PDB file of C-alpha atoms in Angstrom:
ATOM      1  CA  MET A 497      35.752 -49.934 118.403  1.00  0.00           C
ATOM      2  CA  SER A 498      33.045 -49.550 120.152  1.00  0.00           C
ATOM      3  CA  PRO A 499      29.901 -47.567 119.719  1.00  0.00           C
ATOM      4  CA  THR A 500      30.130 -45.964 122.950  1.00  0.00           C
ATOM      5  CA  THR A 501      33.427 -45.689 121.759  1.00  0.00           C
ATOM      6  CA  THR A 502      32.827 -44.044 118.641  1.00  0.00           C
ATOM      7  CA  VAL A 503      29.807 -41.817 119.805  1.00  0.00           C
ATOM      8  CA  ASP A 504      32.444 -39.728 122.460  1.00  0.00           C
ATOM      9  CA  VAL A 505      34.998 -39.376 120.081  1.00  0.00           C
ATOM     10  CA  ALA A 506      32.676 -37.399 117.530  1.00  0.00           C
ATOM     11  CA  ALA A 507      31.336 -35.416 120.418  1.00  0.00           C
ATOM     12  CA  ALA A 508      34.689 -35.129 121.641  1.00  0.00           C
ATOM     13  CA  ALA A 509      35.584 -33.530 117.722  1.00  0.00           C
ATOM     14  CA  ARG A 510      32.503 -31.543 117.907  1.00  0.00           C
ATOM     15  CA  ALA A 511      33.680 -29.840 120.815  1.00  0.00           C
ATOM     16  CA  HIS A 512      36.969 -29.468 120.399  1.00  0.00           C
ATOM     17  CA  PRO A 513      36.011 -26.404 117.507  1.00  0.00           C
ATOM     18  CA  ALA A 514      34.301 -25.055 120.686  1.00  0.00           C
ATOM     19  CA  ARG A 515      36.521 -25.179 123.276  1.00  0.00           C
ATOM     20  CA  LEU A 516      39.015 -22.906 120.726  1.00  0.00           C
ATOM     21  CA  GLN A 517      37.517 -20.621 119.898  1.00  0.00           C
ATOM     22  CA  LEU A 518      36.139 -20.072 123.392  1.00  0.00           C
ATOM     23  CA  GLY A 519      40.108 -19.772 124.266  1.00  0.00           C
ATOM     24  CA  ARG A 520      40.465 -17.283 121.218  1.00  0.00           C
ATOM     25  CA  ARG A 521      37.600 -14.618 122.928  1.00  0.00           C
ATOM     26  CA  LEU A 522      39.463 -15.450 126.600  1.00  0.00           C
ATOM     27  CA  ARG A 523      43.321 -14.793 124.873  1.00  0.00           C
ATOM     28  CA  SER A 524      41.516 -11.457 123.472  1.00  0.00           C
ATOM     29  CA  ARG A 525      42.047  -7.828 123.916  1.00  0.00           C
ATOM     30  CA  SER A 526      38.978  -6.935 124.674  1.00  0.00           C
ATOM     31  CA  ALA A 527      37.876 -10.076 127.241  1.00  0.00           C
ATOM     32  CA  ILE A 528      41.574  -9.651 128.623  1.00  0.00           C
ATOM     33  CA  GLY A 529      40.650  -5.851 129.258  1.00  0.00           C
ATOM     34  CA  VAL A 530      36.621  -6.811 130.456  1.00  0.00           C
ATOM     35  CA  LEU A 531      38.197  -9.750 132.866  1.00  0.00           C
ATOM     36  CA  MET A 532      40.921  -6.560 134.058  1.00  0.00           C
ATOM     37  CA  CYS A 533      38.015  -4.104 134.610  1.00  0.00           C
ATOM     38  CA  LEU A 534      35.640  -7.002 136.407  1.00  0.00           C
ATOM     39  CA  PRO A 535      36.567  -5.776 139.918  1.00  0.00           C
ATOM     40  CA  LEU A 536      36.718  -2.167 139.022  1.00  0.00           C
ATOM     41  CA  ILE A 537      32.925  -3.204 137.699  1.00  0.00           C
ATOM     42  CA  LEU A 538      31.849  -5.044 140.726  1.00  0.00           C
ATOM     43  CA  LEU A 539      33.280  -2.185 143.401  1.00  0.00           C
ATOM     44  CA  ILE A 540      31.153   0.138 141.193  1.00  0.00           C
ATOM     45  CA  GLY A 541      28.237  -1.927 141.783  1.00  0.00           C
ATOM     46  CA  GLY A 542      28.500  -2.759 144.947  1.00  0.00           C
ATOM     47  CA  LEU A 543      29.268   0.980 146.672  1.00  0.00           C
ATOM     48  CA  VAL A 544      27.072   3.214 143.886  1.00  0.00           C
ATOM     49  CA  GLY A 545      24.539   0.618 142.701  1.00  0.00           C
ATOM     50  CA  TYR A 546      23.417  -1.034 145.727  1.00  0.00           C
ATOM     51  CA  PRO A 547      22.973   2.002 147.890  1.00  0.00           C
ATOM     52  CA  PHE A 548      21.258   3.361 144.574  1.00  0.00           C
ATOM     53  CA  PHE A 549      18.094   0.738 144.096  1.00  0.00           C
ATOM     54  CA  TYR A 550      18.684   0.421 147.552  1.00  0.00           C
ATOM     55  CA  SER A 551      17.083   4.320 147.857  1.00  0.00           C
ATOM     56  CA  ILE A 552      14.473   3.366 145.690  1.00  0.00           C
ATOM     57  CA  TYR A 553      13.210   0.496 147.635  1.00  0.00           C
ATOM     58  CA  LEU A 554      13.414   2.876 150.669  1.00  0.00           C
ATOM     59  CA  SER A 555      11.855   4.967 149.504  1.00  0.00           C
ATOM     60  CA  LEU A 556       8.276   3.315 148.941  1.00  0.00           C
ATOM     61  CA  LEU A 557       7.948   1.926 152.492  1.00  0.00           C
ATOM     62  CA  ASN A 558       6.387   4.549 155.057  1.00  0.00           C
ATOM     63  CA  LYS A 559       8.240   6.399 158.017  1.00  0.00           C
ATOM     64  CA  ARG A 560       8.059   3.468 160.088  1.00  0.00           C
ATOM     65  CA  GLU A 561       9.645   0.847 157.249  1.00  0.00           C
ATOM     66  CA  THR A 562       7.019  -2.091 157.966  1.00  0.00           C
ATOM     67  CA  ALA A 563       4.909  -1.318 154.949  1.00  0.00           C
ATOM     68  CA  PHE A 564       5.156  -0.540 151.596  1.00  0.00           C
ATOM     69  CA  VAL A 565       2.894   2.988 150.052  1.00  0.00           C
ATOM     70  CA  GLY A 566       4.219   3.121 146.740  1.00  0.00           C
ATOM     71  CA  LEU A 567       5.165   6.461 145.495  1.00  0.00           C
ATOM     72  CA  ALA A 568       3.017   8.093 148.144  1.00  0.00           C
ATOM     73  CA  ASN A 569       6.318   9.766 149.358  1.00  0.00           C
ATOM     74  CA  PHE A 570       6.467  11.278 146.303  1.00  0.00           C
ATOM     75  CA  ARG A 571       3.329  12.524 145.796  1.00  0.00           C
ATOM     76  CA  TYR A 572       3.466  14.013 149.854  1.00  0.00           C
ATOM     77  CA  LEU A 573       6.157  15.634 148.731  1.00  0.00           C
ATOM     78  CA  LEU A 574       5.273  17.729 145.187  1.00  0.00           C
ATOM     79  CA  THR A 575       2.333  19.117 148.274  1.00  0.00           C
ATOM     80  CA  VAL A 576       4.557  20.836 150.422  1.00  0.00           C
ATOM     81  CA  ASP A 577       5.828  24.264 150.045  1.00  0.00           C
ATOM     82  CA  THR A 578       9.434  23.736 151.873  1.00  0.00           C
ATOM     83  CA  PHE A 579      10.137  21.445 148.941  1.00  0.00           C
ATOM     84  CA  TRP A 580       9.111  23.744 146.287  1.00  0.00           C
ATOM     85  CA  MET A 581      12.024  25.798 148.086  1.00  0.00           C
ATOM     86  CA  VAL A 582      14.039  22.905 148.167  1.00  0.00           C
ATOM     87  CA  VAL A 583      13.830  22.986 144.191  1.00  0.00           C
ATOM     88  CA  GLN A 584      13.990  26.597 143.258  1.00  0.00           C
ATOM     89  CA  MET A 585      16.799  27.412 145.521  1.00  0.00           C
ATOM     90  CA  SER A 586      18.989  23.442 144.473  1.00  0.00           C
ATOM     91  CA  PHE A 587      18.769  25.317 141.141  1.00  0.00           C
ATOM     92  CA  LEU A 588      19.290  28.690 141.899  1.00  0.00           C
ATOM     93  CA  PHE A 589      22.087  27.787 143.904  1.00  0.00           C
ATOM     94  CA  THR A 590      23.780  25.577 140.813  1.00  0.00           C
ATOM     95  CA  GLY A 591      22.885  28.286 138.163  1.00  0.00           C
ATOM     96  CA  LEU A 592      24.974  31.057 139.739  1.00  0.00           C
ATOM     97  CA  ALA A 593      27.783  28.866 141.614  1.00  0.00           C
ATOM     98  CA  VAL A 594      28.193  27.195 138.223  1.00  0.00           C
ATOM     99  CA  LEU A 595      27.873  29.464 135.364  1.00  0.00           C
ATOM    100  CA  TRP A 596      30.235  32.575 138.201  1.00  0.00           C
ATOM    101  CA  LYS A 597      33.158  29.631 138.320  1.00  0.00           C
ATOM    102  CA  ALA A 598      33.215  28.837 135.200  1.00  0.00           C
ATOM    103  CA  ILE A 599      33.472  32.557 134.084  1.00  0.00           C
ATOM    104  CA  LEU A 600      35.589  33.647 136.990  1.00  0.00           C
ATOM    105  CA  GLY A 601      37.816  30.054 136.447  1.00  0.00           C
ATOM    106  CA  PHE A 602      38.443  31.568 132.875  1.00  0.00           C
ATOM    107  CA  THR A 603      39.425  34.967 134.076  1.00  0.00           C
ATOM    108  CA  LEU A 604      41.775  33.611 136.321  1.00  0.00           C
ATOM    109  CA  ALA A 605      43.119  31.038 133.682  1.00  0.00           C
ATOM    110  CA  VAL A 606      44.052  33.329 130.690  1.00  0.00           C
ATOM    111  CA  VAL A 607      45.684  35.588 133.095  1.00  0.00           C
ATOM    112  CA  ILE A 608      47.542  33.141 135.006  1.00  0.00           C
ATOM    113  CA  ASN A 609      48.506  31.801 131.590  1.00  0.00           C
ATOM    114  CA  THR A 610      50.191  35.520 130.254  1.00  0.00           C
ATOM    115  CA  LEU A 611      52.542  35.487 132.929  1.00  0.00           C
ATOM    116  CA  PRO A 612      55.840  34.608 133.126  1.00  0.00           C
ATOM    117  CA  VAL A 613      56.433  30.753 133.952  1.00  0.00           C
ATOM    118  CA  ARG A 614      57.786  31.344 137.437  1.00  0.00           C
ATOM    119  CA  GLY A 615      54.766  34.007 138.455  1.00  0.00           C
ATOM    120  CA  GLN A 616      52.521  31.163 136.769  1.00  0.00           C
ATOM    121  CA  ARG A 617      53.886  28.560 139.535  1.00  0.00           C
ATOM    122  CA  ILE A 618      53.193  31.048 142.598  1.00  0.00           C
ATOM    123  CA  TRP A 619      49.833  32.501 141.354  1.00  0.00           C
ATOM    124  CA  ARG A 620      48.741  28.633 140.619  1.00  0.00           C
ATOM    125  CA  GLY A 621      49.834  27.955 144.295  1.00  0.00           C
ATOM    126  CA  LEU A 622      48.038  30.167 146.446  1.00  0.00           C
ATOM    127  CA  SER A 623      44.815  30.253 143.650  1.00  0.00           C
ATOM    128  CA  LEU A 624      44.192  26.362 144.811  1.00  0.00           C
ATOM    129  CA  ILE A 625      44.384  27.066 148.057  1.00  0.00           C
ATOM    130  CA  PRO A 626      40.988  27.287 149.087  1.00  0.00           C
ATOM    131  CA  TRP A 627      40.327  24.218 146.917  1.00  0.00           C
ATOM    132  CA  VAL A 628      42.662  22.460 148.859  1.00  0.00           C
ATOM    133  CA  MET A 629      41.641  23.262 152.320  1.00  0.00           C
ATOM    134  CA  PRO A 630      39.048  21.151 153.996  1.00  0.00           C
ATOM    135  CA  LEU A 631      35.501  21.866 152.827  1.00  0.00           C
ATOM    136  CA  ALA A 632      34.232  21.788 156.623  1.00  0.00           C
ATOM    137  CA  LEU A 633      36.902  24.008 158.457  1.00  0.00           C
ATOM    138  CA  SER A 634      36.611  27.029 155.600  1.00  0.00           C
ATOM    139  CA  SER A 635      33.247  26.713 155.532  1.00  0.00           C
ATOM    140  CA  LEU A 636      33.578  27.257 160.176  1.00  0.00           C
ATOM    141  CA  GLY A 637      36.121  29.992 158.733  1.00  0.00           C
ATOM    142  CA  TRP A 638      33.369  31.733 156.629  1.00  0.00           C
ATOM    143  CA  TRP A 639      30.563  31.776 159.664  1.00  0.00           C
ATOM    144  CA  TRP A 640      33.150  33.713 161.568  1.00  0.00           C
ATOM    145  CA  ILE A 641      33.877  35.615 158.312  1.00  0.00           C
ATOM    146  CA  TYR A 642      29.702  36.128 158.147  1.00  0.00           C
ATOM    147  CA  GLU A 643      29.184  36.624 161.857  1.00  0.00           C
ATOM    148  CA  PRO A 644      26.404  39.309 163.043  1.00  0.00           C
ATOM    149  CA  THR A 645      28.556  41.670 165.786  1.00  0.00           C
ATOM    150  CA  HIS A 646      32.230  40.687 166.088  1.00  0.00           C
ATOM    151  CA  SER A 647      33.009  39.479 161.866  1.00  0.00           C
ATOM    152  CA  ALA A 648      35.221  41.114 159.787  1.00  0.00           C
ATOM    153  CA  LEU A 649      33.261  41.712 157.079  1.00  0.00           C
ATOM    154  CA  ASN A 650      31.494  44.042 159.424  1.00  0.00           C
ATOM    155  CA  TRP A 651      33.718  45.782 160.457  1.00  0.00           C
ATOM    156  CA  ILE A 652      35.385  46.765 157.185  1.00  0.00           C
ATOM    157  CA  LEU A 653      32.102  47.707 156.175  1.00  0.00           C
ATOM    158  CA  ALA A 654      31.288  49.347 158.479  1.00  0.00           C
ATOM    159  CA  LEU A 655      34.658  51.512 158.589  1.00  0.00           C
ATOM    160  CA  LEU A 656      33.043  52.408 154.926  1.00  0.00           C
ATOM    161  CA  GLY A 657      29.866  53.665 155.966  1.00  0.00           C
ATOM    162  CA  ILE A 658      27.526  50.690 155.215  1.00  0.00           C
ATOM    163  CA  SER A 659      25.835  49.702 158.479  1.00  0.00           C
ATOM    164  CA  PRO A 660      26.347  45.660 159.081  1.00  0.00           C
ATOM    165  CA  LYS A 661      24.144  42.614 156.914  1.00  0.00           C
ATOM    166  CA  PRO A 662      22.616  39.627 158.092  1.00  0.00           C
ATOM    167  CA  TRP A 663      24.673  37.954 156.364  1.00  0.00           C
ATOM    168  CA  LEU A 664      23.494  34.608 157.347  1.00  0.00           C
ATOM    169  CA  SER A 665      19.847  35.328 159.330  1.00  0.00           C
ATOM    170  CA  GLU A 666      18.188  37.068 156.656  1.00  0.00           C
ATOM    171  CA  PRO A 667      17.038  34.676 153.595  1.00  0.00           C
ATOM    172  CA  SER A 668      18.073  36.370 150.744  1.00  0.00           C
ATOM    173  CA  TRP A 669      21.567  37.923 152.301  1.00  0.00           C
ATOM    174  CA  ALA A 670      21.821  34.399 153.475  1.00  0.00           C
ATOM    175  CA  LYS A 671      21.216  32.162 149.695  1.00  0.00           C
ATOM    176  CA  PHE A 672      24.132  35.064 148.672  1.00  0.00           C
ATOM    177  CA  SER A 673      26.003  33.934 151.506  1.00  0.00           C
ATOM    178  CA  VAL A 674      25.511  30.425 150.976  1.00  0.00           C
ATOM    179  CA  ILE A 675      26.636  30.773 147.407  1.00  0.00           C
ATOM    180  CA  LEU A 676      29.304  32.917 147.158  1.00  0.00           C
ATOM    181  CA  VAL A 677      31.358  30.940 149.746  1.00  0.00           C
ATOM    182  CA  ASN A 678      30.736  28.202 146.851  1.00  0.00           C
ATOM    183  CA  ILE A 679      32.287  30.076 144.225  1.00  0.00           C
ATOM    184  CA  TRP A 680      34.729  31.110 146.341  1.00  0.00           C
ATOM    185  CA  TYR A 681      35.747  27.459 146.985  1.00  0.00           C
ATOM    186  CA  GLY A 682      34.676  25.746 143.463  1.00  0.00           C
ATOM    187  CA  THR A 683      36.435  28.597 140.838  1.00  0.00           C
ATOM    188  CA  PRO A 684      40.381  26.925 141.460  1.00  0.00           C
ATOM    189  CA  PHE A 685      39.046  23.561 139.948  1.00  0.00           C
ATOM    190  CA  PHE A 686      38.096  25.650 136.387  1.00  0.00           C
ATOM    191  CA  MET A 687      40.929  27.180 137.001  1.00  0.00           C
ATOM    192  CA  ILE A 688      43.552  24.401 137.067  1.00  0.00           C
ATOM    193  CA  ILE A 689      41.498  22.272 134.167  1.00  0.00           C
ATOM    194  CA  TYR A 690      41.055  25.549 132.088  1.00  0.00           C
ATOM    195  CA  LEU A 691      44.908  26.087 132.882  1.00  0.00           C
ATOM    196  CA  ALA A 692      45.533  23.004 131.366  1.00  0.00           C
ATOM    197  CA  GLY A 693      43.388  23.468 128.487  1.00  0.00           C
ATOM    198  CA  LEU A 694      44.920  26.871 127.169  1.00  0.00           C
ATOM    199  CA  LYS A 695      48.687  24.948 127.442  1.00  0.00           C
ATOM    200  CA  SER A 696      47.552  22.414 124.555  1.00  0.00           C
ATOM    201  CA  ILE A 697      46.573  25.149 122.739  1.00  0.00           C
ATOM    202  CA  PRO A 698      49.316  25.385 119.966  1.00  0.00           C
ATOM    203  CA  ASN A 699      51.144  29.002 120.015  1.00  0.00           C
ATOM    204  CA  GLU A 700      51.580  28.988 116.693  1.00  0.00           C
ATOM    205  CA  LEU A 701      48.179  29.376 116.290  1.00  0.00           C
ATOM    206  CA  PHE A 702      47.921  32.467 118.201  1.00  0.00           C
ATOM    207  CA  GLU A 703      51.388  34.047 116.798  1.00  0.00           C
ATOM    208  CA  SER A 704      50.013  32.747 112.995  1.00  0.00           C
ATOM    209  CA  SER A 705      46.510  35.209 113.807  1.00  0.00           C
ATOM    210  CA  ALA A 706      48.630  38.169 115.630  1.00  0.00           C
ATOM    211  CA  ILE A 707      50.630  38.191 112.853  1.00  0.00           C
ATOM    212  CA  ASP A 708      47.566  38.190 110.868  1.00  0.00           C
ATOM    213  CA  GLY A 709      46.371  40.953 112.654  1.00  0.00           C
ATOM    214  CA  ALA A 710      43.665  39.252 115.255  1.00  0.00           C
ATOM    215  CA  SER A 711      42.987  41.080 118.303  1.00  0.00           C
ATOM    216  CA  ALA A 712      42.946  39.484 121.550  1.00  0.00           C
ATOM    217  CA  TRP A 713      39.027  39.359 121.117  1.00  0.00           C
ATOM    218  CA  GLN A 714      38.985  38.002 118.417  1.00  0.00           C
ATOM    219  CA  ARG A 715      41.917  35.652 119.683  1.00  0.00           C
ATOM    220  CA  LEU A 716      39.992  34.737 122.070  1.00  0.00           C
ATOM    221  CA  ARG A 717      36.342  34.086 120.160  1.00  0.00           C
ATOM    222  CA  PHE A 718      38.218  32.070 117.428  1.00  0.00           C
ATOM    223  CA  ILE A 719      40.790  30.461 118.785  1.00  0.00           C
ATOM    224  CA  THR A 720      40.955  29.311 122.744  1.00  0.00           C
ATOM    225  CA  LEU A 721      37.038  29.735 123.189  1.00  0.00           C
ATOM    226  CA  PRO A 722      36.389  26.315 120.263  1.00  0.00           C
ATOM    227  CA  MET A 723      40.204  24.593 121.298  1.00  0.00           C
ATOM    228  CA  LEU A 724      38.414  24.613 125.324  1.00  0.00           C
ATOM    229  CA  LYS A 725      34.767  24.126 124.110  1.00  0.00           C
ATOM    230  CA  ASN A 726      35.211  20.188 125.417  1.00  0.00           C
ATOM    231  CA  ILE A 727      36.838  20.938 128.271  1.00  0.00           C
ATOM    232  CA  ILE A 728      34.436  24.237 129.459  1.00  0.00           C
ATOM    233  CA  ALA A 729      31.089  21.329 128.605  1.00  0.00           C
ATOM    234  CA  ILE A 730      33.169  18.435 131.039  1.00  0.00           C
ATOM    235  CA  THR A 731      33.839  21.060 133.454  1.00  0.00           C
ATOM    236  CA  VAL A 732      30.665  22.812 133.602  1.00  0.00           C
ATOM    237  CA  LEU A 733      28.852  18.795 134.064  1.00  0.00           C
ATOM    238  CA  PHE A 734      31.099  17.659 136.263  1.00  0.00           C
ATOM    239  CA  SER A 735      30.337  20.577 138.918  1.00  0.00           C
ATOM    240  CA  THR A 736      26.725  21.057 138.028  1.00  0.00           C
ATOM    241  CA  ILE A 737      26.446  17.162 139.544  1.00  0.00           C
ATOM    242  CA  VAL A 738      28.793  18.087 142.394  1.00  0.00           C
ATOM    243  CA  THR A 739      26.935  21.739 143.615  1.00  0.00           C
ATOM    244  CA  PHE A 740      24.062  20.021 142.773  1.00  0.00           C
ATOM    245  CA  ALA A 741      24.654  17.881 145.305  1.00  0.00           C
ATOM    246  CA  THR A 742      26.154  20.050 148.435  1.00  0.00           C
ATOM    247  CA  PHE A 743      25.819  19.486 151.483  1.00  0.00           C
ATOM    248  CA  ASP A 744      28.434  21.503 153.895  1.00  0.00           C
ATOM    249  CA  ILE A 745      28.205  24.460 152.978  1.00  0.00           C
ATOM    250  CA  ILE A 746      25.352  25.299 153.696  1.00  0.00           C
ATOM    251  CA  ARG A 747      25.259  22.692 156.428  1.00  0.00           C
ATOM    252  CA  VAL A 748      27.537  24.953 158.518  1.00  0.00           C
ATOM    253  CA  LEU A 749      26.830  28.328 157.733  1.00  0.00           C
ATOM    254  CA  THR A 750      23.524  28.427 157.829  1.00  0.00           C
ATOM    255  CA  ARG A 751      21.290  24.197 158.567  1.00  0.00           C
ATOM    256  CA  GLY A 752      18.657  24.671 155.670  1.00  0.00           C
ATOM    257  CA  GLY A 753      17.968  28.372 157.688  1.00  0.00           C
ATOM    258  CA  PRO A 754      16.645  30.754 157.969  1.00  0.00           C
ATOM    259  CA  ARG A 755      13.247  29.571 157.370  1.00  0.00           C
ATOM    260  CA  GLN A 756      14.413  27.190 155.683  1.00  0.00           C
ATOM    261  CA  SER A 757      14.945  29.248 152.648  1.00  0.00           C
ATOM    262  CA  THR A 758      19.081  28.569 152.073  1.00  0.00           C
ATOM    263  CA  HIS A 759      18.249  24.447 152.299  1.00  0.00           C
ATOM    264  CA  VAL A 760      18.932  21.959 148.462  1.00  0.00           C
ATOM    265  CA  PHE A 761      18.207  18.734 148.027  1.00  0.00           C
ATOM    266  CA  ALA A 762      21.201  17.188 150.128  1.00  0.00           C
ATOM    267  CA  THR A 763      20.483  19.222 153.084  1.00  0.00           C
ATOM    268  CA  TYR A 764      17.394  18.715 152.723  1.00  0.00           C
ATOM    269  CA  ALA A 765      17.296  15.125 152.264  1.00  0.00           C
ATOM    270  CA  PHE A 766      19.595  15.082 155.373  1.00  0.00           C
ATOM    271  CA  GLU A 767      17.182  16.925 157.351  1.00  0.00           C
ATOM    272  CA  LEU A 768      14.025  14.735 156.849  1.00  0.00           C
ATOM    273  CA  GLY A 769      16.196  11.212 157.003  1.00  0.00           C
ATOM    274  CA  ILE A 770      17.975  11.824 159.415  1.00  0.00           C
ATOM    275  CA  ALA A 771      17.769  14.960 162.255  1.00  0.00           C
ATOM    276  CA  THR A 772      13.425  13.715 162.263  1.00  0.00           C
ATOM    277  CA  GLY A 773      13.762  10.281 162.123  1.00  0.00           C
ATOM    278  CA  ASP A 774      11.453   9.842 158.557  1.00  0.00           C
ATOM    279  CA  VAL A 775      14.216   8.083 155.569  1.00  0.00           C
ATOM    280  CA  PRO A 776      11.721   7.016 153.448  1.00  0.00           C
ATOM    281  CA  LEU A 777      10.579  10.182 152.844  1.00  0.00           C
ATOM    282  CA  GLY A 778      14.564  11.800 152.495  1.00  0.00           C
ATOM    283  CA  ALA A 779      15.468   9.041 150.687  1.00  0.00           C
ATOM    284  CA  ALA A 780      12.271   9.666 148.412  1.00  0.00           C
ATOM    285  CA  VAL A 781      14.075  14.107 148.552  1.00  0.00           C
ATOM    286  CA  SER A 782      17.849  12.643 147.911  1.00  0.00           C
ATOM    287  CA  LEU A 783      15.690  11.047 144.198  1.00  0.00           C
ATOM    288  CA  PHE A 784      14.510  13.458 142.886  1.00  0.00           C
ATOM    289  CA  MET A 785      17.883  14.621 142.020  1.00  0.00           C
ATOM    290  CA  PHE A 786      18.676  11.680 140.181  1.00  0.00           C
ATOM    291  CA  PRO A 787      16.507  12.588 136.136  1.00  0.00           C
ATOM    292  CA  ILE A 788      17.592  16.132 137.068  1.00  0.00           C
ATOM    293  CA  LEU A 789      21.308  15.396 136.999  1.00  0.00           C
ATOM    294  CA  ALA A 790      20.649  12.529 133.870  1.00  0.00           C
ATOM    295  CA  VAL A 791      19.030  14.910 131.802  1.00  0.00           C
ATOM    296  CA  SER A 792      21.471  16.961 132.008  1.00  0.00           C
ATOM    297  CA  ALA A 793      24.845  14.347 131.070  1.00  0.00           C
ATOM    298  CA  PHE A 794      23.209  13.399 128.591  1.00  0.00           C
ATOM    299  CA  PHE A 795      22.459  16.875 126.661  1.00  0.00           C
ATOM    300  CA  ILE A 796      26.122  17.637 127.494  1.00  0.00           C
ATOM    301  CA  LEU A 797      27.595  14.577 126.634  1.00  0.00           C
ATOM    302  CA  ARG A 798      26.094  14.148 123.469  1.00  0.00           C
ATOM    303  CA  GLY A 799      26.647  17.773 122.726  1.00  0.00           C
ATOM    304  CA  ILE A 800      30.000  16.665 123.210  1.00  0.00           C
ATOM    305  CA  ARG A 801      29.902  13.726 120.977  1.00  0.00           C
ATOM    306  CA  ARG A 802      28.354  15.843 118.022  1.00  0.00           C
ATOM    307  CA  SER A 803      30.966  18.331 118.375  1.00  0.00           C
ATOM    308  CA  THR A 804      33.772  16.274 118.211  1.00  0.00           C
ATOM    309  CA  MET A 805      32.186  13.873 114.992  1.00  0.00           C
TER     310      MET A 805
END
């Protein structure tokens, strides 16, 4: 055997175990799982990751997108009074809307869960109507309800002897109106999630506690709420993210007015980036949402992880 042939055989002998090891790794369940998820990962990276990093790039440019200005857009926004009104309205809008959606959704779920099965189906279907309607269409319906001169709402108030309200033309009433529509739209989502959670709680827990003399309030406090704790946290987290990025309701009802008082991050970013043509400044506004939502998600998910350990 020639020296060259001997070297080739030795190299093949060294490479063979490596190929076997690589083959075993590729055939492992975790590797197959990663390979099967790879198209989805690439899709998410393309639809979420690319726009996110492109928004960061845009936010660092001047209005004409011809020069790099660093953090100048962010520094400018921090000096604008309207931006701080947007921050205040975003937190007010999200806080009140999520709180009331959670309270009303939980109450509805508990009430519907106590009904007979046939009654549950009817009320569950009726309760879901606001959530399944196109949001832009339902917002137009609410715009008609809030209309100052010919609306049904002011007509009812007049019948009751109450003076008509400027629902969309006065800042405080406009804030109340858009928050109310978001609560009306989002409460069915909380209701259906909580109702599914209530169905998963074994009836034996309630029956044994009733035999031990526990009141309805004690069953709610010591059985229902602890068993739904993680579901409530996940629902609140998801709703916080969606509510913080609300666009349709405010765009249809008030367009951010009156006097910019109902703008939230999404509508203000649209106003600056699309309506006025300053895309970098609009991108900078939208990026302010990311750290707020990331911190909220971190603390809520950490709380869930600790509660399940």
